[in-house]
PDB file of C-alpha atoms and ligand atoms in Angstrom:
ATOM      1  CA  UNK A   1     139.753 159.180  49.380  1.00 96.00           C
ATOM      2  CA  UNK A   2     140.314 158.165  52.771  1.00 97.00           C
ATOM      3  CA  UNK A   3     143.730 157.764  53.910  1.00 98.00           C
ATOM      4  CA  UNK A   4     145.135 156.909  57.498  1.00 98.00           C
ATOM      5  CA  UNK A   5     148.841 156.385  57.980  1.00 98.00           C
ATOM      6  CA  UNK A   6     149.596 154.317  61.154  1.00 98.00           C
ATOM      7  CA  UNK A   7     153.082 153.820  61.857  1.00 97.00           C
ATOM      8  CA  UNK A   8     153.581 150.121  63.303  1.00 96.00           C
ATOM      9  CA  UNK A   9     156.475 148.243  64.832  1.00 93.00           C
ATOM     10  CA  UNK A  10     160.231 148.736  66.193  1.00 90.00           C
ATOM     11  CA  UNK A  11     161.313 150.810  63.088  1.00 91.00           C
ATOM     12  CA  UNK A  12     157.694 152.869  63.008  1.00 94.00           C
ATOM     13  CA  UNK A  13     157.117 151.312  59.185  1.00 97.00           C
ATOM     14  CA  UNK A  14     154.004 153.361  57.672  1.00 98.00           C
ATOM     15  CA  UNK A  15     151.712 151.377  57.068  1.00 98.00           C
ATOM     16  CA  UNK A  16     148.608 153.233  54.953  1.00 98.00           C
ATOM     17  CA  UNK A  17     145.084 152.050  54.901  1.00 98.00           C
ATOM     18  CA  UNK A  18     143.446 153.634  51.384  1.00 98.00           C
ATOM     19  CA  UNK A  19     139.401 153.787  51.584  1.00 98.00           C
ATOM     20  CA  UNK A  20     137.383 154.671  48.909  1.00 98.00           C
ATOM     21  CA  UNK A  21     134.753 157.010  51.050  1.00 96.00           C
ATOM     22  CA  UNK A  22     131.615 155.810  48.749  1.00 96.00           C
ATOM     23  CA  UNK A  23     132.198 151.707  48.833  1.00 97.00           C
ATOM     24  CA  UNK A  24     134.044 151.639  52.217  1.00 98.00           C
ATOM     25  CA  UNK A  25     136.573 149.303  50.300  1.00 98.00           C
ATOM     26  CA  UNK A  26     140.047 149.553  51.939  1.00 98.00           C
ATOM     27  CA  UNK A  27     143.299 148.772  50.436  1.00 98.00           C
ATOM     28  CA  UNK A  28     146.147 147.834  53.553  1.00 98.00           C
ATOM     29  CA  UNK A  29     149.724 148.981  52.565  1.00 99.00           C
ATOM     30  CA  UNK A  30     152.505 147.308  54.550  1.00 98.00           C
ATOM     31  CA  UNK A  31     151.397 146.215  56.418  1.00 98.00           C
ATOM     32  CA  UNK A  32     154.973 145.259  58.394  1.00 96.00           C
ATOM     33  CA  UNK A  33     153.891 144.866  62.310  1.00 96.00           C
ATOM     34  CA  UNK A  34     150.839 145.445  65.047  1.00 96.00           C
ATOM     35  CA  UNK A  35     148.406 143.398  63.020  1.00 97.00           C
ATOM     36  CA  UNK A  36     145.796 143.757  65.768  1.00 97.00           C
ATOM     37  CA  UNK A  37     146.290 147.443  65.361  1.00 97.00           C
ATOM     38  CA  UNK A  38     145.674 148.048  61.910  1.00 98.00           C
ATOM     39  CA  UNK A  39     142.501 145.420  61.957  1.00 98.00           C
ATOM     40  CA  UNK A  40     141.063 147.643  64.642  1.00 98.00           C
ATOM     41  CA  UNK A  41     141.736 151.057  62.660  1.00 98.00           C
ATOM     42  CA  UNK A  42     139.633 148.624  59.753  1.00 98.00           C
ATOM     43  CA  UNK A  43     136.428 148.824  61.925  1.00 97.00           C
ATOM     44  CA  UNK A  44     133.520 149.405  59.553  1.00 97.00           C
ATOM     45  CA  UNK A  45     135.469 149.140  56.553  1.00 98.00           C
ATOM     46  CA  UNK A  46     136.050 146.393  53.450  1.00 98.00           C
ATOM     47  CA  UNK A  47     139.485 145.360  53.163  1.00 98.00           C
ATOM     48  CA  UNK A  48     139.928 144.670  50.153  1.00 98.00           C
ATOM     49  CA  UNK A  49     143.550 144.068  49.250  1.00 98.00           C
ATOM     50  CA  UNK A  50     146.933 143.834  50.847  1.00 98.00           C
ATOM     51  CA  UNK A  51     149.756 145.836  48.809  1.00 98.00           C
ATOM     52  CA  UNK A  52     153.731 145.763  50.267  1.00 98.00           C
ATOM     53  CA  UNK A  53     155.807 148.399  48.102  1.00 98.00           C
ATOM     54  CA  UNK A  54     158.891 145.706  48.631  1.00 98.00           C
ATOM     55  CA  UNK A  55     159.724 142.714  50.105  1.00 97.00           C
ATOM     56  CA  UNK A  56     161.778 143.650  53.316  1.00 95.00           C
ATOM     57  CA  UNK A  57     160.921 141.951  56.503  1.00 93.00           C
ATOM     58  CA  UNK A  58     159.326 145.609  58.385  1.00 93.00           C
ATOM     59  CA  UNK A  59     156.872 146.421  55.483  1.00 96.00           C
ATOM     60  CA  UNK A  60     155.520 142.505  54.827  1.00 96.00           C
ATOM     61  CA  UNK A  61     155.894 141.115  58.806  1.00 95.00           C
ATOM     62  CA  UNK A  62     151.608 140.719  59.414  1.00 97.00           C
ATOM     63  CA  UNK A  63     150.628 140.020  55.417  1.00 98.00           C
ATOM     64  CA  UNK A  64     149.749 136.227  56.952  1.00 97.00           C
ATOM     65  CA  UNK A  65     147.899 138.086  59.600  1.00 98.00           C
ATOM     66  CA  UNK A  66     145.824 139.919  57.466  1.00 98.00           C
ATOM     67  CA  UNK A  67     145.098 137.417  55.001  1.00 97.00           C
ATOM     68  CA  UNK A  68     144.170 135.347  57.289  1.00 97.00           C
ATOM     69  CA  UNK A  69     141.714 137.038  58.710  1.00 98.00           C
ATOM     70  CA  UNK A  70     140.073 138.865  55.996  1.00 98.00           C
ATOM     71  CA  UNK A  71     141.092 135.914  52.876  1.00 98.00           C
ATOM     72  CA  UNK A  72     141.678 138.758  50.555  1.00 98.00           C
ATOM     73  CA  UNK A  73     144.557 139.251  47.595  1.00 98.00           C
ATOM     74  CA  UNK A  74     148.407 140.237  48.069  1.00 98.00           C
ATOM     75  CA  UNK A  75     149.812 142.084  45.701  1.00 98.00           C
ATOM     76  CA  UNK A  76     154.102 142.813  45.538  1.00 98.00           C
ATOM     77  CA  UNK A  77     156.284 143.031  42.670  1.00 98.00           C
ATOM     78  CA  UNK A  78     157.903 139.256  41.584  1.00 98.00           C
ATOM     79  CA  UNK A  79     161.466 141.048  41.576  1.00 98.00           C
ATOM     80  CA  UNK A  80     161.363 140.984  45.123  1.00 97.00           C
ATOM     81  CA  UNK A  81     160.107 137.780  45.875  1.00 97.00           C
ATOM     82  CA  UNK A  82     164.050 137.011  47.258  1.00 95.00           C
ATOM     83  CA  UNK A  83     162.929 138.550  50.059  1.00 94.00           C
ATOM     84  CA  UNK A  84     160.431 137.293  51.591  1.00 90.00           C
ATOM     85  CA  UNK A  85     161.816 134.293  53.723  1.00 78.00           C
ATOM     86  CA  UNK A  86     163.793 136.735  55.152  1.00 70.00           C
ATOM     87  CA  UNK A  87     167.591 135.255  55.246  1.00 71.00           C
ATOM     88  CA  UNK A  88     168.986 138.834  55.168  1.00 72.00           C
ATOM     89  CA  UNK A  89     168.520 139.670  58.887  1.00 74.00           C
ATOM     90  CA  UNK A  90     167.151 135.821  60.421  1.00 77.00           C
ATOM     91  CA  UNK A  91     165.938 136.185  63.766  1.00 78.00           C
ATOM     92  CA  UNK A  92     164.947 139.744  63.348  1.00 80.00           C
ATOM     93  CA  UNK A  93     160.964 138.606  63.250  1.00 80.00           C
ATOM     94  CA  UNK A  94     160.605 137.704  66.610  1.00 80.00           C
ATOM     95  CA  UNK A  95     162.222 141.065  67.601  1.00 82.00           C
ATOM     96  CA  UNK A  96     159.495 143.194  65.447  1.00 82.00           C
ATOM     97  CA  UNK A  97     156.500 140.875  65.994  1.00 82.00           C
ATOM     98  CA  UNK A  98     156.391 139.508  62.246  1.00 90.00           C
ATOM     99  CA  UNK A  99     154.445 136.908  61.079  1.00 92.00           C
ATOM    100  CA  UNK A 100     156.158 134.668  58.890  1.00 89.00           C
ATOM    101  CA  UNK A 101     156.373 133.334  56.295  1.00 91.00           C
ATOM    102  CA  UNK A 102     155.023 135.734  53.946  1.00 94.00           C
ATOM    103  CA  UNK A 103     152.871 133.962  51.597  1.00 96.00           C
ATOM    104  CA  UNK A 104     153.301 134.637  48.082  1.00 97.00           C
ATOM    105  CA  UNK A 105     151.480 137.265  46.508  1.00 98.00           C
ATOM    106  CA  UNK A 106     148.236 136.275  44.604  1.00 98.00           C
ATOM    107  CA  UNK A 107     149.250 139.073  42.246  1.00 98.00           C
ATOM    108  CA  UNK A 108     152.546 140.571  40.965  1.00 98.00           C
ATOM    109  CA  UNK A 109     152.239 144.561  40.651  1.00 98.00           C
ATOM    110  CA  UNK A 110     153.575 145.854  37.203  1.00 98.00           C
ATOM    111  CA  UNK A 111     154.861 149.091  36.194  1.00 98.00           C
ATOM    112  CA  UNK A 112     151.619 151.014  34.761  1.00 98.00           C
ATOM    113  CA  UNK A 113     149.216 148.556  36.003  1.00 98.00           C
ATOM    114  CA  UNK A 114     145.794 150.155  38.094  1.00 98.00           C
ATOM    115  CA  UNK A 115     144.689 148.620  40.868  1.00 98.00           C
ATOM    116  CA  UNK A 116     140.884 149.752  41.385  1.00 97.00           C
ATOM    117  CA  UNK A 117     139.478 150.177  44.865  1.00 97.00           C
ATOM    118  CA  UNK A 118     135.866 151.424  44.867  1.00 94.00           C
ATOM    119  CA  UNK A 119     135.694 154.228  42.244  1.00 91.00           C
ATOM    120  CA  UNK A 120     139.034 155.377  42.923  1.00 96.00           C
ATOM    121  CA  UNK A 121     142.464 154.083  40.415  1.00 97.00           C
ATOM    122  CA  UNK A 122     145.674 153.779  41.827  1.00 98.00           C
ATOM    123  CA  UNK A 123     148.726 153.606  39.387  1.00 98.00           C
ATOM    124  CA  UNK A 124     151.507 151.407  40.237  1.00 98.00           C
ATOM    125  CA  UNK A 125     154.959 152.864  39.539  1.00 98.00           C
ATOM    126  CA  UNK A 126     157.971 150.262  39.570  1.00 98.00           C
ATOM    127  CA  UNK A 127     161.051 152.527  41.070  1.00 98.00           C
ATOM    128  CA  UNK A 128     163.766 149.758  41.663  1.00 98.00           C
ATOM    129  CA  UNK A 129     166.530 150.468  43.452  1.00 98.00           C
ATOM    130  CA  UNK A 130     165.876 150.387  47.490  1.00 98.00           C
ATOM    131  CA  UNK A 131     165.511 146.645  46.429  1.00 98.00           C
ATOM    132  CA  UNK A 132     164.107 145.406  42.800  1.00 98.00           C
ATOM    133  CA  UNK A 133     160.608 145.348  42.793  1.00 98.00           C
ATOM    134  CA  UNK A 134     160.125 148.792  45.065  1.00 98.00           C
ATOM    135  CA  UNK A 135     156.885 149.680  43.714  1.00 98.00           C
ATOM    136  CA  UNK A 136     155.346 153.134  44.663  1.00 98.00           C
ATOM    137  CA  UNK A 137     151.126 153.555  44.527  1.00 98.00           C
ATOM    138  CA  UNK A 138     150.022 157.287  42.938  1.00 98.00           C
ATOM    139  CA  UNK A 139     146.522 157.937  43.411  1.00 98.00           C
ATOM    140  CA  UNK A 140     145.937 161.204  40.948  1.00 97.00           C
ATOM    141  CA  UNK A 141     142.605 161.906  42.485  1.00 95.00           C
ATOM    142  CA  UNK A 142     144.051 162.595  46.070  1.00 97.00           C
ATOM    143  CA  UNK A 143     147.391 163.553  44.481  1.00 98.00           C
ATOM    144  CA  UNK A 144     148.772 161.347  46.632  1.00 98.00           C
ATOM    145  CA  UNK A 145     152.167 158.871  46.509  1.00 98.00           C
ATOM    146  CA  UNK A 146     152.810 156.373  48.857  1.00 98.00           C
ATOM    147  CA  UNK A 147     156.469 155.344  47.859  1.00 98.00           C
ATOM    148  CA  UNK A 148     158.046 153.383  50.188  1.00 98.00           C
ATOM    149  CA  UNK A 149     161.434 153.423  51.242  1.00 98.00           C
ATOM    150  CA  UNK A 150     162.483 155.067  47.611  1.00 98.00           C
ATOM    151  CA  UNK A 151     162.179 158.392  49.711  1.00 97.00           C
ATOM    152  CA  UNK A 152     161.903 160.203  52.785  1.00 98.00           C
ATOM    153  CA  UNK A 153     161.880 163.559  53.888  1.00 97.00           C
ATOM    154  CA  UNK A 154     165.669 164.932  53.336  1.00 97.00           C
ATOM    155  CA  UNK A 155     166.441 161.713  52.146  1.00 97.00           C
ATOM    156  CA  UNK A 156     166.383 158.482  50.068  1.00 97.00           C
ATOM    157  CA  UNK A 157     166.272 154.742  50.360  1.00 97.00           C
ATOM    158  CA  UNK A 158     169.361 152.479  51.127  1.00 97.00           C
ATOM    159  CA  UNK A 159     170.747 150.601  48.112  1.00 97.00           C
ATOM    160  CA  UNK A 160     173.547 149.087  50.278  1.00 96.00           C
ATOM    161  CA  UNK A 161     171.459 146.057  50.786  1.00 94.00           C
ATOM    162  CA  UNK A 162     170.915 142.612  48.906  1.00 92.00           C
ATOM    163  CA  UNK A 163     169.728 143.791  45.673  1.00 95.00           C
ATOM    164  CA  UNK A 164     169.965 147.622  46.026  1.00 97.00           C
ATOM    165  CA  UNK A 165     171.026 149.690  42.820  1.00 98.00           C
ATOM    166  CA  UNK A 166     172.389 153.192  43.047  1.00 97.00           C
ATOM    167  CA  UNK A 167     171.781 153.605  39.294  1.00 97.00           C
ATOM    168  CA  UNK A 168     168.454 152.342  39.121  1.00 98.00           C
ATOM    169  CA  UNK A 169     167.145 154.146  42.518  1.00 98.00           C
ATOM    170  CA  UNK A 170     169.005 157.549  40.147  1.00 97.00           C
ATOM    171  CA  UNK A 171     166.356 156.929  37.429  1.00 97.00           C
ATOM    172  CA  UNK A 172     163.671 155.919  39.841  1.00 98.00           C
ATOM    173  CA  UNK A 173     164.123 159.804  41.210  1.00 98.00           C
ATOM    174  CA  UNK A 174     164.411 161.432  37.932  1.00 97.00           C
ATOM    175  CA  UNK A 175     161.522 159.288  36.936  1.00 97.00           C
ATOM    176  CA  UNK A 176     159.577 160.007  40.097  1.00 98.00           C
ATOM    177  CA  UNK A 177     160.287 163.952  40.085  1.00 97.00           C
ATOM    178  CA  UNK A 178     159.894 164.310  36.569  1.00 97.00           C
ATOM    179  CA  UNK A 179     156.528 163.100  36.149  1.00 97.00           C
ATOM    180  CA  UNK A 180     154.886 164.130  39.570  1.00 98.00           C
ATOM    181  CA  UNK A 181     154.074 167.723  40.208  1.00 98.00           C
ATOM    182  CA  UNK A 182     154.882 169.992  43.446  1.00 98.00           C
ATOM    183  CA  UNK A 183     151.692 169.622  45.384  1.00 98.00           C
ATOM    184  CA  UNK A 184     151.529 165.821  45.654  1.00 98.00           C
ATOM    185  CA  UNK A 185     151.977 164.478  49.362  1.00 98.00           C
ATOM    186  CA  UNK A 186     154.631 161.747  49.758  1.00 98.00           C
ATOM    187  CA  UNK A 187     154.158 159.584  52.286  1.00 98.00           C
ATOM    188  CA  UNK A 188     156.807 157.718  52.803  1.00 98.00           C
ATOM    189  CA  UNK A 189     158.020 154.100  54.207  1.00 98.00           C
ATOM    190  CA  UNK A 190     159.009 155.634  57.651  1.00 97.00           C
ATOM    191  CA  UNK A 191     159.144 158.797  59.476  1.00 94.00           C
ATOM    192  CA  UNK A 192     157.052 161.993  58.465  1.00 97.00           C
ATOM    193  CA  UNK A 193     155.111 162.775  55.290  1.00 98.00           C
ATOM    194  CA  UNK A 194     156.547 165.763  52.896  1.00 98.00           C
ATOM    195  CA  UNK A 195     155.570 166.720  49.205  1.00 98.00           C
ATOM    196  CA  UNK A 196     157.451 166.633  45.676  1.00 98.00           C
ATOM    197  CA  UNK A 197     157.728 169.927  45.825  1.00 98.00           C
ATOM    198  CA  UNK A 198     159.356 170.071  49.614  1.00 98.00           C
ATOM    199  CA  UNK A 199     162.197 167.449  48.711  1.00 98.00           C
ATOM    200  CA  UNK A 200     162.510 168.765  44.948  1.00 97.00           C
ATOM    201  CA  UNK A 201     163.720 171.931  47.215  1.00 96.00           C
ATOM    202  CA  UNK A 202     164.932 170.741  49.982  1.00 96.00           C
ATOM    203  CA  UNK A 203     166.237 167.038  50.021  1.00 96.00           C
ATOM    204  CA  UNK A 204     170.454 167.330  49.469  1.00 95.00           C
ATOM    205  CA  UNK A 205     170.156 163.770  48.669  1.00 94.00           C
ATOM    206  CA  UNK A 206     168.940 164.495  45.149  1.00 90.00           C
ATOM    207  CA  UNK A 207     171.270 167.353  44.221  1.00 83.00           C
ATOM    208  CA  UNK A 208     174.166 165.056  45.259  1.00 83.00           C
ATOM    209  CA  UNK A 209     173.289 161.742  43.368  1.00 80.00           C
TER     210      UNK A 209
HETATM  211 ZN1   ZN B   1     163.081 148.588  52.854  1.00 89.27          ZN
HETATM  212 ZN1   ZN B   2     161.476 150.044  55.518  1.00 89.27          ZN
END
């Protein structure tokens, strides 16, 4: 697998562009901002999908842009559908370039569903608690987890906002660290990448929970 992380916007969301090396097929992950951008770094690829982890404003801001050009499937969790006409900061989406309004998704994610891009399966893992339908993508060939804004390196999602959870972002962590090993690379909704094992080390965050 192919994987470019281009960090887009005011608040440098990640957004991740998965290609299966032997189809060329492409899955776009938040996609939040710079929608010229991230159809450029597409060049000679075949989007084939749009996935946002959650719902907030800087991961779903160029969805319309994207769909629009290529007319291919979004997929988000239904939990955080709430979120997508954006009442919890209003204004904010002509300050980070978004797009709106989100459309719908074509297809909800689901906790244990696969989502296949060329030969390549990527596992959907629903880890509420950031907001209620945070859903992180683990692709076990690459070892690789995109996850979000469940976690970042030295530290963990919000769940101060509209529909955070402390409690359910706890077992979203224990569920997260507990089933993923040391070596797989994290990369997360903003900022740098790290690894399980780096943050099951180093991050105070989950000591302190
Ligand atoms: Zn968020
Ligand atoms: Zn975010």
């Amino acid at each position: 697998m192919l994987l470019k992380v281009l960090p887009v916007g005011l608040l440098s969301v990640n957004c991740s562009l998965l290609v299966d090396e032997k189809t060329g097929h492409a899955l776009i992950v938040d996609p939040g901002a710079q929608g010229d951008k991230i159809i450029e770094e597409l060049d000679g690829y075949k989007p084939v999908g749009i996935v946002a982890t959650h719902g907030h404003i800087d991961h779903v801001g160029q969805v319309r842009t994207l769909k629009e050009r290529f007319s291919i499937p979004f997929y988000m969790h239904r939990a955080d559908l709430f979120l997508l006409d954006n009442t919890l900061w209003p204004g904010f989406e002509r300050q980070i370039g978004a797009n709106l309004p989100c459309p719908e998704p074509d297809m909800y994610l689901e906790d244990g569903m696969t989502l296949s891009l060329g030969e390549l399966s990527i596992v959907v893992i629903h880890t509420p608690g950031h907001t209620p339908g945070l859903c992180c993508l683990y692709v076990e060939e690459a070892k690789v987890l995109i996850a979000g804004d469940l976690l970042f390196k030295g530290s963990v999602g919000r769940w101060d906002l509209p529909g955070g959870d402390l409690s359910a972002l706890k077992s979203s962590l224990n569920r997260i660290f507990s089933e993923l090993e040391d070596d797989v690379l994290v990369v997360c909704g903003h900022y740098e990448e790290t690894t399980i094992g780096q943050e099951r080390r180093w991050n105070p965050y989950l000591r302190s929970l």
